[in-house]
PDB file of C-alpha atoms in Angstrom:
ATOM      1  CA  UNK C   1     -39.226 -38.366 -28.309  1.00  0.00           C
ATOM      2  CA  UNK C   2     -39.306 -36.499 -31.388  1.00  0.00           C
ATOM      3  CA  UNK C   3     -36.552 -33.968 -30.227  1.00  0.00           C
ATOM      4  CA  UNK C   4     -34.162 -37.205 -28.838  1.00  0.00           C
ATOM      5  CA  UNK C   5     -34.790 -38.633 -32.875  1.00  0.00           C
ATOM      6  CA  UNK C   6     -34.056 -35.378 -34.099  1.00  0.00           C
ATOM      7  CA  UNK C   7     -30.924 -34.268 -32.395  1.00  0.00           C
ATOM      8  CA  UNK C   8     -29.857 -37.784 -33.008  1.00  0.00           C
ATOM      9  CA  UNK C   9     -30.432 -37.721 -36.767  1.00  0.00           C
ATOM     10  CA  UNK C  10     -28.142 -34.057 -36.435  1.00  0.00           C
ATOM     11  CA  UNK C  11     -25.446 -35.637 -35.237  1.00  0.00           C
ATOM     12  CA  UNK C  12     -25.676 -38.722 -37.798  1.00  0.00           C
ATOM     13  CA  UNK C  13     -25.608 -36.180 -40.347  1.00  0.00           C
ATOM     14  CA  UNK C  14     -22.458 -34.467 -38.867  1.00  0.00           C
ATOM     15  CA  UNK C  15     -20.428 -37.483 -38.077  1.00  0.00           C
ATOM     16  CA  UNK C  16     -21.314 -38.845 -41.938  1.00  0.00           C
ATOM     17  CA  UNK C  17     -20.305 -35.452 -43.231  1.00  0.00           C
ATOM     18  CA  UNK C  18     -17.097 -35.194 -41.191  1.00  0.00           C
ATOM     19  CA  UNK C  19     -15.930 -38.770 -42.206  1.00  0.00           C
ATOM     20  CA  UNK C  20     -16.659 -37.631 -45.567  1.00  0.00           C
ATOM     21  CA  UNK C  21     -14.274 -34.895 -45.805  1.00  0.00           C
ATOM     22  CA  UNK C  22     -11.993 -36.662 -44.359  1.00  0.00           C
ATOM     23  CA  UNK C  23     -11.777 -39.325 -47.107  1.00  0.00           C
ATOM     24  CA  UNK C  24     -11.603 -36.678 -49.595  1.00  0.00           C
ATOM     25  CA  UNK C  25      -8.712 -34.588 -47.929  1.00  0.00           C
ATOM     26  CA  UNK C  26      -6.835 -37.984 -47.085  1.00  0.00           C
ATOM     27  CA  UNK C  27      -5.324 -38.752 -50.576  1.00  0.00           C
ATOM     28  CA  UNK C  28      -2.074 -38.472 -52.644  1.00  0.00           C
ATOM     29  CA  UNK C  29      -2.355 -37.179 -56.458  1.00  0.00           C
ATOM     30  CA  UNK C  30      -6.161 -36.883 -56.058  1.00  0.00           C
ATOM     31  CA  UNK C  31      -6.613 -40.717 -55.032  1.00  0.00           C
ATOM     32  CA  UNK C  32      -8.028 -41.434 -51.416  1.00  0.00           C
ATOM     33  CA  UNK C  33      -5.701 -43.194 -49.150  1.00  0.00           C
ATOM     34  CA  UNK C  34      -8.446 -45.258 -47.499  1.00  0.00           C
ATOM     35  CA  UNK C  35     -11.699 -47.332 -49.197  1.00  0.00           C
ATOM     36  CA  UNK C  36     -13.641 -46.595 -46.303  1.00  0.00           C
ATOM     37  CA  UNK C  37     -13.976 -44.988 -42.921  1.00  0.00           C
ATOM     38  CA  UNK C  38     -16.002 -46.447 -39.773  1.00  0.00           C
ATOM     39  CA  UNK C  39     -16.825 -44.760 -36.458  1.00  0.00           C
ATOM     40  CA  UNK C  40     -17.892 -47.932 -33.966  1.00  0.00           C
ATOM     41  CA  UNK C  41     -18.844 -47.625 -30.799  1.00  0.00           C
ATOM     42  CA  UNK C  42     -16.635 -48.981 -27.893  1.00  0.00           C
ATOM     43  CA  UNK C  43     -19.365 -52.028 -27.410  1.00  0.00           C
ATOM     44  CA  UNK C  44     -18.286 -52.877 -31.138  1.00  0.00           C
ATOM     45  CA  UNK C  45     -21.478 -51.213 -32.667  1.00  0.00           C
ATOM     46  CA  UNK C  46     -20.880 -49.437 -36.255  1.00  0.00           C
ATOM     47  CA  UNK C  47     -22.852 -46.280 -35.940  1.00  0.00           C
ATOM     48  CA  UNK C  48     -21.070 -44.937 -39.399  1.00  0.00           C
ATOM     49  CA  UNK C  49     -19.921 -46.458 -42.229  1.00  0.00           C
ATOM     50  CA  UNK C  50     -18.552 -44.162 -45.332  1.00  0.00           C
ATOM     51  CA  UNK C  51     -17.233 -46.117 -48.444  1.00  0.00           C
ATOM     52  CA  UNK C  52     -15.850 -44.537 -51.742  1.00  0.00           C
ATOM     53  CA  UNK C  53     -16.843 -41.204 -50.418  1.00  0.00           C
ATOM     54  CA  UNK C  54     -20.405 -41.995 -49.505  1.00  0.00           C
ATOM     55  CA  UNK C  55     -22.646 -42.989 -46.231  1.00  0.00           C
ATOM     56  CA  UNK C  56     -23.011 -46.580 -46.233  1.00  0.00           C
ATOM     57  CA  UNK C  57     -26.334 -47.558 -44.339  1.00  0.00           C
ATOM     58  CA  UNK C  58     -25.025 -49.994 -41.788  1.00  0.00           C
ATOM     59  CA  UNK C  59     -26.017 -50.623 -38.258  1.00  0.00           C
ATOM     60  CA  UNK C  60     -23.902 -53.928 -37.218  1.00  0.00           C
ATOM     61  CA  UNK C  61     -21.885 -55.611 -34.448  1.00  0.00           C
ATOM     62  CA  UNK C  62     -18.478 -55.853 -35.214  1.00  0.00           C
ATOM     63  CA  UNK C  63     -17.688 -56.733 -31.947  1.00  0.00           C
ATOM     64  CA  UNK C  64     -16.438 -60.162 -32.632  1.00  0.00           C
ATOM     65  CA  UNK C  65     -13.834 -59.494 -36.010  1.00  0.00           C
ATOM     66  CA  UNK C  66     -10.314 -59.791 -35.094  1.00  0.00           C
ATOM     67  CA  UNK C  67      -9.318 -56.422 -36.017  1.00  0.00           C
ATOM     68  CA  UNK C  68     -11.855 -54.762 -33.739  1.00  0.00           C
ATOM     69  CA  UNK C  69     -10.324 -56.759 -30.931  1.00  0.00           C
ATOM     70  CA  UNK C  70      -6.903 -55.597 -32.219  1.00  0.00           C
ATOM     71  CA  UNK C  71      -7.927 -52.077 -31.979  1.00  0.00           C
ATOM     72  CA  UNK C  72      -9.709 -52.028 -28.657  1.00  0.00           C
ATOM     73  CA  UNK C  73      -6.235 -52.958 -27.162  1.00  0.00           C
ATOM     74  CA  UNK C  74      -4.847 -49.586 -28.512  1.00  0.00           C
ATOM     75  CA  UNK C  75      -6.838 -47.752 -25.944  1.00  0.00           C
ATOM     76  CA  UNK C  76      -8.641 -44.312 -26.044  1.00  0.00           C
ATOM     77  CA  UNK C  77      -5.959 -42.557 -28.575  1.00  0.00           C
ATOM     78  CA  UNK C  78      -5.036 -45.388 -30.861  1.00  0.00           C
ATOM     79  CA  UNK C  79      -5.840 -45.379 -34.833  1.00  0.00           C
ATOM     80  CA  UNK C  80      -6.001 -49.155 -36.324  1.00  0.00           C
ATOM     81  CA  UNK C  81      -5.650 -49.557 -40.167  1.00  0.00           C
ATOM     82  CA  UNK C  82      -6.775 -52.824 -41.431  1.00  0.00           C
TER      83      UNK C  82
END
């Protein structure tokens, strides 16, 4: 059990710290292109939410916003910017 929470926690950490460079490489003239960054599962679940450059603590549905029904219908490979 402990192992499961702890590899878990590992891979929290490295999803958080990936979406964070990400905001801070994504930007024109030093400014970030994006005010925040979401992974969500496919069941509509936000499992990481980074804002201004830093982990929000966040662990609901978005299942039932518009524009998480707009970007389910892009399939596997689409990107939706809302």
């Amino acid at each position: 059990q402990r192992l499961v929470a702890s590899l878990h926690d590992q891979a929290r950490r490295g999803l958080v710290g990936q979406l964070q460079q990400l905001y801070r490489g994504a930007g024109i003239a030093g400014q970030p292109l994006y005010a925040q960054l979401r992974l969500i599962a496919a069941d509509g679940q936000e499992l990481v939410s980074v804002r201004n450059g830093q982990e929000i603590a966040s662990s609901r549905s978005v299942a039932g916003t518009p524009w998480f029904g707009a970007a389910q219908r892009l399939g596997a490979d689409g990107i939706h910017l809302h």
